[in-house]
Short mmCIF file of C-alpha atoms (C1' of nucleotides) and ligand atoms in Angstrom, two decimals:
data_model
loop_
_atom_site.label_atom_id
_atom_site.label_comp_id
_atom_site.label_asym_id
_atom_site.label_seq_id
_atom_site.Cartn_x
_atom_site.Cartn_y
_atom_site.Cartn_z
CA MET A 1 -0.09 -0.02 0.24
CA THR A 2 1.52 3.61 -0.85
CA LYS A 3 0.04 6.53 0.54
CA ALA A 4 0.95 10.31 0.35
CA HIS A 5 4.49 11.37 1.98
CA GLY A 6 4.53 14.97 1.63
CA PHE A 7 3.84 15.61 -2.25
CA HIS A 8 5.11 11.69 -2.90
CA GLN A 9 4.09 8.40 -2.90
CA HIS A 10 5.72 5.51 -0.70
CA ASP A 11 5.23 2.49 1.07
CA HIS A 12 3.20 3.55 3.96
CA ALA A 13 3.17 0.31 5.69
CA ALA A 14 7.08 0.04 6.33
CA CYS A 15 7.06 3.62 7.04
CA ILE A 16 4.87 3.13 10.06
CA SER A 17 6.67 -0.08 11.18
CA ASP A 18 10.15 1.60 10.78
CA ALA A 19 9.43 4.85 12.59
CA LEU A 20 8.03 2.51 15.66
CA THR A 21 10.73 0.04 15.91
CA THR A 22 13.29 3.15 15.75
CA ALA A 23 11.44 4.79 18.63
CA GLU A 24 11.02 1.61 20.95
CA ALA A 25 15.06 1.05 20.39
CA TYR A 26 15.84 4.52 21.09
CA CYS A 27 13.93 4.69 24.33
CA ALA A 28 15.19 1.44 25.36
CA ALA A 29 18.65 2.56 24.92
CA ARG A 30 17.96 5.44 27.17
CA LYS A 31 15.51 3.87 29.33
CA LEU A 32 12.49 6.08 28.77
CA GLN A 33 9.15 4.62 28.95
CA PHE A 34 7.43 4.11 25.37
CA THR A 35 4.20 3.49 27.30
CA PRO A 36 1.30 1.99 25.58
CA VAL A 37 -0.52 5.74 25.42
CA ARG A 38 2.83 7.06 23.82
CA ARG A 39 2.95 4.16 21.31
CA ARG A 40 -0.31 4.81 20.42
CA THR A 41 -0.23 8.57 19.89
CA LEU A 42 2.73 7.72 17.30
CA GLU A 43 0.85 5.33 15.54
CA VAL A 44 -1.88 7.58 15.28
CA LEU A 45 0.21 10.41 13.72
CA LEU A 46 1.99 7.91 11.47
CA ALA A 47 -1.28 6.23 10.17
CA HIS A 48 -2.63 9.39 9.28
CA HIS A 49 0.55 10.99 7.77
CA ARG A 50 -0.25 14.44 7.75
CA THR A 51 -0.67 17.37 10.66
CA MET A 52 -3.63 16.63 13.44
CA GLY A 53 -4.62 19.02 16.10
CA ALA A 54 -4.37 17.30 19.44
CA TYR A 55 -7.78 17.18 20.13
CA GLU A 56 -8.42 15.19 16.78
CA VAL A 57 -5.43 12.94 18.05
CA LEU A 58 -7.28 12.91 21.59
CA GLY A 59 -10.50 11.64 19.83
CA HIS A 60 -8.39 8.33 18.52
CA LEU A 61 -6.69 7.92 22.30
CA ASP A 62 -10.20 7.96 23.66
CA ALA A 63 -11.67 5.62 21.04
CA SER A 64 -8.41 3.07 22.10
CA GLY A 65 -9.43 2.86 25.49
CA PHE A 66 -7.20 5.73 26.79
CA GLY A 67 -8.31 8.83 28.96
CA ALA A 68 -10.56 11.43 27.07
CA GLN A 69 -9.16 14.62 28.50
CA PRO A 70 -6.87 16.83 26.69
CA PRO A 71 -3.69 16.46 29.00
CA VAL A 72 -3.76 12.99 27.74
CA ALA A 73 -3.06 14.01 24.40
CA TYR A 74 -0.79 17.03 25.34
CA ARG A 75 1.64 14.80 27.28
CA ALA A 76 2.03 11.95 24.82
CA LEU A 77 2.29 14.27 22.17
CA ASP A 78 5.02 16.57 24.15
CA PHE A 79 7.04 13.35 24.85
CA LEU A 80 6.98 12.31 21.30
CA VAL A 81 8.01 16.12 20.05
CA LYS A 82 10.53 16.29 23.09
CA HIS A 83 12.44 13.10 21.58
CA GLY A 84 12.13 13.84 18.06
CA PHE A 85 9.54 11.23 17.04
CA ALA A 86 6.88 14.02 16.23
CA HIS A 87 7.37 18.03 15.18
CA LYS A 88 4.92 20.65 16.35
CA VAL A 89 4.27 22.84 13.21
CA GLU A 90 3.76 26.36 15.05
CA ALA A 91 1.79 27.99 12.20
CA MET A 92 -1.07 25.35 12.40
CA ASN A 93 -0.82 24.50 16.07
CA ALA A 94 -0.99 20.95 14.76
CA TYR A 95 1.64 17.76 14.87
CA VAL A 96 3.03 15.40 12.80
CA ALA A 97 5.16 12.20 12.95
CA CYS A 98 9.02 13.02 12.25
CA SER A 99 9.77 12.07 8.56
CA HIS A 100 13.33 11.66 9.72
CA SER A 101 13.20 9.55 12.31
CA GLY A 102 16.41 8.62 14.33
CA ALA A 103 18.32 11.00 12.53
CA GLN A 104 19.42 14.56 14.25
CA HIS A 105 18.00 17.28 12.32
CA VAL A 106 16.74 20.98 12.45
CA PRO A 107 13.32 20.24 11.03
CA ALA A 108 11.78 22.37 8.26
CA PHE A 109 8.20 22.52 6.62
CA LEU A 110 6.76 23.38 3.53
CA ILE A 111 3.28 23.97 4.24
CA CYS A 112 0.45 24.23 1.32
CA ARG A 113 -1.97 27.04 2.21
CA GLN A 114 -4.71 25.49 0.18
CA CYS A 115 -4.76 21.59 0.59
CA SER A 116 -2.39 22.18 3.90
CA THR A 117 -0.47 19.00 3.61
CA VAL A 118 2.90 19.40 5.11
CA GLN A 119 6.47 18.04 3.91
CA GLU A 120 8.92 17.69 5.97
CA ALA A 121 12.62 18.89 4.70
CA GLN A 122 15.87 18.70 6.46
CA ILE A 123 17.99 22.06 6.57
CA GLU A 124 21.48 22.87 7.54
CA PRO A 125 21.47 24.33 11.29
CA MET A 126 23.77 27.18 11.07
CA GLN A 127 23.82 27.83 7.44
CA ASN A 128 20.26 29.82 7.31
CA GLY A 129 21.50 33.38 8.17
CA LEU A 130 19.99 33.00 11.29
CA GLY A 131 23.11 31.41 12.63
CA ASP A 132 25.21 34.51 11.97
CA ALA A 133 22.46 36.95 13.33
CA ALA A 134 22.51 34.72 16.87
CA ASN A 135 26.14 34.99 16.87
CA ASP A 136 26.26 38.73 16.56
CA ALA A 137 23.62 38.99 19.21
CA GLY A 138 25.13 36.63 21.56
CA PHE A 139 22.12 34.70 21.29
CA ALA A 140 22.21 30.84 22.26
CA ILE A 141 20.21 28.96 19.91
CA GLU A 142 18.40 25.88 21.32
CA ARG A 143 15.94 24.86 18.88
CA ALA A 144 14.93 26.43 15.34
CA VAL A 145 11.08 26.56 14.00
CA VAL A 146 11.46 26.93 10.21
CA GLU A 147 8.15 26.82 7.99
CA ALA A 148 7.30 27.95 4.39
CA GLN A 149 4.30 28.73 3.59
CA GLY A 150 2.86 28.87 -0.27
CA LEU A 151 1.54 26.56 -2.85
CA CYS A 152 2.54 22.86 -3.22
CA PRO A 153 2.97 21.49 -6.96
CA SER A 154 -0.95 20.20 -7.42
CA CYS A 155 -2.38 23.10 -6.12
CA GLN A 156 -0.25 25.48 -8.14
CA GLN A 157 -2.25 24.09 -11.23
CA SER A 158 -5.42 24.10 -9.66
CA ALA A 159 -5.09 27.93 -8.51
CA PRO A 160 -2.44 29.04 -10.84
CA GLU A 161 -3.24 32.72 -9.69
CA MET B 1 14.83 58.12 26.70
CA THR B 2 15.91 54.76 25.81
CA LYS B 3 14.59 50.91 26.08
CA ALA B 4 15.34 47.77 25.37
CA HIS B 5 15.01 46.91 21.73
CA GLY B 6 15.76 43.26 21.36
CA PHE B 7 19.08 42.81 23.52
CA HIS B 8 20.50 46.40 23.11
CA GLN B 9 19.05 49.95 23.91
CA HIS B 10 17.92 52.47 21.43
CA ASP B 11 15.98 55.92 21.21
CA HIS B 12 12.60 54.62 21.88
CA ALA B 13 10.89 57.87 21.08
CA ALA B 14 12.54 58.31 17.48
CA CYS B 15 11.88 54.39 16.63
CA ILE B 16 8.21 54.83 17.54
CA SER B 17 7.56 58.29 15.52
CA ASP B 18 9.58 56.82 12.65
CA ALA B 19 7.71 53.76 12.21
CA LEU B 20 4.26 55.62 12.43
CA THR B 21 5.58 58.11 9.69
CA THR B 22 6.32 55.01 7.56
CA ALA B 23 3.28 53.51 8.04
CA GLU B 24 1.46 56.62 7.17
CA ALA B 25 3.26 57.31 4.30
CA TYR B 26 3.30 53.61 2.58
CA CYS B 27 -0.75 53.22 3.30
CA ALA B 28 -1.30 56.98 1.71
CA ALA B 29 1.27 55.57 -1.29
CA ARG B 30 -1.43 52.74 -1.74
CA LYS B 31 -4.69 53.97 -0.87
CA LEU B 32 -5.03 51.85 2.17
CA GLN B 33 -6.85 53.01 5.40
CA PHE B 34 -4.58 53.92 8.28
CA THR B 35 -7.81 54.16 10.54
CA PRO B 36 -7.52 55.29 13.93
CA VAL B 37 -7.82 51.88 15.38
CA ARG B 38 -5.36 50.45 13.01
CA ARG B 39 -3.01 53.43 14.02
CA ARG B 40 -3.81 53.04 17.83
CA THR B 41 -2.81 49.27 17.52
CA LEU B 42 0.42 50.18 15.96
CA GLU B 43 1.35 52.53 18.57
CA VAL B 44 0.49 50.09 21.11
CA LEU B 45 2.97 47.54 19.83
CA LEU B 46 5.60 50.03 19.33
CA ALA B 47 5.31 51.47 22.86
CA HIS B 48 5.68 48.05 24.46
CA HIS B 49 8.33 47.19 21.97
CA ARG B 50 8.02 43.28 22.95
CA THR B 51 5.53 40.72 21.72
CA MET B 52 1.81 41.18 23.02
CA GLY B 53 -0.97 38.66 22.88
CA ALA B 54 -3.93 39.58 21.07
CA TYR B 55 -6.11 40.19 24.11
CA GLU B 56 -3.42 42.46 25.81
CA VAL B 57 -3.45 44.53 22.91
CA LEU B 58 -7.41 44.62 22.89
CA GLY B 59 -7.18 45.81 26.37
CA HIS B 60 -5.26 48.92 25.45
CA LEU B 61 -7.60 49.44 22.60
CA ASP B 62 -10.59 49.46 24.91
CA ALA B 63 -9.43 51.73 27.08
CA SER B 64 -8.34 54.11 24.17
CA GLY B 65 -12.19 54.09 23.58
CA PHE B 66 -12.09 51.33 20.54
CA GLY B 67 -14.49 48.18 20.72
CA ALA B 68 -13.80 45.78 23.51
CA GLN B 69 -14.60 42.77 21.71
CA PRO B 70 -11.51 40.40 20.40
CA PRO B 71 -12.32 40.81 16.39
CA VAL B 72 -11.49 44.67 17.11
CA ALA B 73 -7.84 43.60 18.15
CA TYR B 74 -7.74 40.55 15.99
CA ARG B 75 -8.68 42.41 12.57
CA ALA B 76 -6.21 45.43 13.48
CA LEU B 77 -3.45 43.34 13.93
CA ASP B 78 -4.13 41.16 10.72
CA PHE B 79 -4.08 44.70 8.94
CA LEU B 80 -0.75 45.36 10.75
CA VAL B 81 0.85 41.97 10.00
CA LYS B 82 -0.17 41.78 6.08
CA HIS B 83 1.19 45.16 5.27
CA GLY B 84 4.22 44.49 7.21
CA PHE B 85 4.10 46.86 9.90
CA ALA B 86 4.09 44.02 12.41
CA HIS B 87 4.94 40.40 12.83
CA LYS B 88 3.09 37.33 14.34
CA VAL B 89 5.57 35.07 16.13
CA GLU B 90 3.91 31.98 15.64
CA ALA B 91 6.02 29.81 18.73
CA MET B 92 4.26 32.28 20.76
CA ASN B 93 0.89 33.13 19.42
CA ALA B 94 1.85 36.86 19.97
CA TYR B 95 2.44 40.02 18.25
CA VAL B 96 5.50 42.19 17.56
CA ALA B 97 6.03 45.55 15.64
CA CYS B 98 8.25 45.24 12.96
CA SER B 99 11.88 46.30 13.71
CA HIS B 100 12.62 47.25 9.88
CA SER B 101 9.73 49.30 9.12
CA GLY B 102 9.35 50.16 5.25
CA ALA B 103 12.10 47.36 4.31
CA GLN B 104 10.80 44.39 2.49
CA HIS B 105 12.27 41.03 4.44
CA VAL B 106 11.94 37.76 5.64
CA PRO B 107 11.66 38.27 9.31
CA ALA B 108 13.48 36.07 11.82
CA PHE B 109 13.23 36.08 15.59
CA LEU B 110 15.45 35.04 18.39
CA ILE B 111 13.20 34.11 21.29
CA CYS B 112 14.28 33.75 24.87
CA ARG B 113 12.84 30.96 26.52
CA GLN B 114 13.55 32.49 30.02
CA CYS B 115 12.49 36.17 29.57
CA SER B 116 10.56 35.75 26.84
CA THR B 117 12.36 39.02 25.25
CA VAL B 118 11.98 38.86 21.28
CA GLN B 119 14.73 40.31 18.86
CA GLU B 120 13.98 40.65 14.92
CA ALA B 121 16.43 39.62 12.59
CA GLN B 122 17.01 39.77 8.88
CA ILE B 123 17.82 36.46 6.81
CA GLU B 124 18.51 36.08 3.23
CA PRO B 125 15.03 34.49 1.87
CA MET B 126 16.56 31.86 -0.41
CA GLN B 127 19.87 31.21 1.16
CA ASN B 128 18.55 29.09 3.98
CA GLY B 129 18.52 25.36 2.58
CA LEU B 130 14.84 25.55 2.75
CA GLY B 131 14.74 27.28 -0.70
CA ASP B 132 16.50 24.20 -2.33
CA ALA B 133 13.96 21.67 -0.58
CA ALA B 134 11.48 23.74 -2.05
CA ASN B 135 12.60 23.66 -5.49
CA ASP B 136 13.28 20.14 -5.23
CA ALA B 137 9.54 19.53 -4.17
CA GLY B 138 8.32 22.08 -6.84
CA PHE B 139 6.82 24.08 -3.84
CA ALA B 140 6.31 27.91 -4.28
CA ILE B 141 7.13 29.75 -1.00
CA GLU B 142 4.93 32.92 -0.39
CA ARG B 143 6.01 33.51 3.21
CA ALA B 144 8.31 31.97 5.43
CA VAL B 145 8.27 31.43 9.60
CA VAL B 146 11.74 31.52 11.08
CA GLU B 147 12.15 31.77 14.94
CA ALA B 148 15.08 30.46 17.13
CA GLN B 149 14.36 29.60 20.48
CA GLY B 150 17.49 29.68 23.26
CA LEU B 151 18.86 32.09 25.76
CA CYS B 152 19.46 35.79 25.13
CA PRO B 153 23.09 36.95 26.35
CA SER B 154 21.67 38.30 30.01
CA CYS B 155 19.72 34.92 30.60
CA GLN B 156 22.63 32.93 29.81
CA GLN B 157 24.58 34.36 32.62
CA SER B 158 21.83 34.09 34.95
CA ALA B 159 20.93 30.37 33.99
CA PRO B 160 24.32 28.97 32.74
CA GLU B 161 22.76 25.62 32.67
"C1'" DG C 1 -25.02 65.34 -4.27
"C1'" DA C 2 -27.74 60.88 -4.44
"C1'" DA C 3 -27.70 55.97 -4.82
"C1'" DT C 4 -24.67 52.43 -4.66
"C1'" DT C 5 -21.16 49.47 -3.61
"C1'" DA C 6 -17.19 48.25 -0.85
"C1'" DT C 7 -14.82 48.40 3.54
"C1'" DA C 8 -14.30 49.09 8.12
"C1'" DT C 9 -16.17 48.81 12.88
"C1'" DG C 10 -18.76 46.77 17.26
"C1'" DT C 11 -20.94 43.38 19.45
"C1'" DA C 12 -22.44 38.66 20.98
"C1'" DA C 13 -21.93 34.22 21.03
"C1'" DT C 14 -19.06 30.38 19.92
"C1'" DG C 15 -14.95 27.67 18.73
"C1'" DA C 16 -10.19 25.90 18.78
"C1'" DT C 17 -6.26 25.21 21.25
"C1'" DA C 18 -3.56 24.40 25.83
"C1'" DT C 19 -2.75 24.49 30.96
"C1'" DA C 20 -3.57 24.27 36.27
"C1'" DA C 21 -4.19 21.28 39.77
"C1'" DC C 22 -5.04 17.33 42.17
"C1'" DA C 23 -5.71 12.19 43.07
"C1'" DT C 24 -4.23 7.73 41.70
"C1'" DA C 25 -1.46 4.12 39.45
"C1'" DT C 26 2.83 2.28 37.96
"C1'" DC C 27 7.60 2.09 38.14
"C1'" DA C 28 12.66 2.26 39.81
"C1'" DA C 29 15.73 2.24 43.60
"C1'" DG C 30 17.32 1.09 47.78
"C1'" DC D 1 8.55 -4.26 50.91
"C1'" DT D 2 9.20 1.00 51.33
"C1'" DT D 3 10.27 4.99 49.25
"C1'" DG D 4 10.28 8.67 45.70
"C1'" DA D 5 9.93 9.46 40.91
"C1'" DT D 6 7.17 9.25 37.14
"C1'" DA D 7 3.15 8.73 34.27
"C1'" DT D 8 -2.28 8.54 34.03
"C1'" DG D 9 -6.90 10.04 34.66
"C1'" DT D 10 -10.21 13.83 35.53
"C1'" DT D 11 -12.08 18.32 36.68
"C1'" DA D 12 -12.16 22.75 35.92
"C1'" DT D 13 -10.22 26.94 33.63
"C1'" DA D 14 -7.16 29.58 31.13
"C1'" DT D 15 -5.93 31.49 26.26
"C1'" DC D 16 -6.44 31.98 21.61
"C1'" DA D 17 -9.55 32.70 17.65
"C1'" DT D 18 -13.36 32.96 14.70
"C1'" DT D 19 -18.25 33.54 12.91
"C1'" DA D 20 -22.45 35.60 12.10
"C1'" DC D 21 -24.65 39.71 11.79
"C1'" DA D 22 -25.57 44.83 12.62
"C1'" DT D 23 -24.05 49.52 11.99
"C1'" DA D 24 -21.15 52.94 10.47
"C1'" DT D 25 -18.06 54.97 7.18
"C1'" DA D 26 -15.48 55.57 2.86
"C1'" DA D 27 -15.15 55.46 -2.35
"C1'" DT D 28 -17.65 55.23 -6.57
"C1'" DT D 29 -21.16 55.42 -10.06
"C1'" DC D 30 -24.43 57.88 -12.13
ZN1 ZN E 1 11.88 15.94 11.81
ZN1 ZN E 2 -1.49 21.17 -2.08
ZN1 ZN E 3 10.27 42.92 10.41
ZN1 ZN E 4 16.51 36.65 28.17
#
DNA sequence: GAATTATATGTAATGATATAACATATCAAG
DNA sequence: CTTGATATGTTATATCATTACATATAATTC
């Protein structure tokens, strides 16, 4: 089975299973608790393979027998984001599974304003001009949010404006 | 009078008056309506010289005799953002007056996680690796959000952790 | 300059996103 | 087994943002 991954197709089943295996191994190595609700949250993000709001994720967790209140989703999502298994897309207040699981990276997103599809890209940490600005200011960067908004290939055709 | 601007001091009164003059001229040239509520909103952002939530801005507008309901602030802020007089810091759901008023630019922010001070920097649009990723994907970038989170110079001393 | 259209403002109601606080349960270490 | 740390569940509340609609002002057309 294939499914859209960003703007292309790919083997979705393998993609899910790889990401779960990677997360499991990462947690085992660091003695992090990859608990059922955290695992299920990652599964939900991976299965949908697009950005999801916390309440949408929560609906799936509730349906799977976990708690039904917002902190259930927010805590699991915070765990996944903290350890790099998922990212928060700040411009959408939404979450997405990481497409480069395992690799340490600065995530960057291409967000289509028409169809809301999001593709994760990788950028060079200090090669974006921001590093220079931070050095000049004496600012110590810990995390970077890089999000581009525009039109994806297919939406450029349907809305050529 | 001087006031913190990002991480340094500067002549704040001149900074406010320059930005208002620039906005006024820009609007006059394009026949945009720089109405009292829009002007006051920019004044409020400029006077505080830091990020402000929409409801905090709304409080000042209400106190100045404008409407007291959220759309009053959101509409004025949207106008300012649309025309480049202010920016939204997505990672904080907050707004800040532009520090480079008049110049067309891709805004980038250095956000201190401890004191919440935000400094605006400028980056080269297509020189940040994101341009390459977008070209590869056939994605047409219209707008970019670039926000670095970390510790500002003074907070590095007080929290050297 | 009156009629028409577009733009802007004010308000009420609601929706969407996120956290604080606290009780209970489970896990890790001594 | 006891203790302390971590994780989960629930209630309530805080914070951010929009829809819908009425009224007012500005720009355009005749
Ligand atoms: Zn990633
Ligand atoms: Zn699209
Ligand atoms: Zn700016
Ligand atoms: Zn600081």
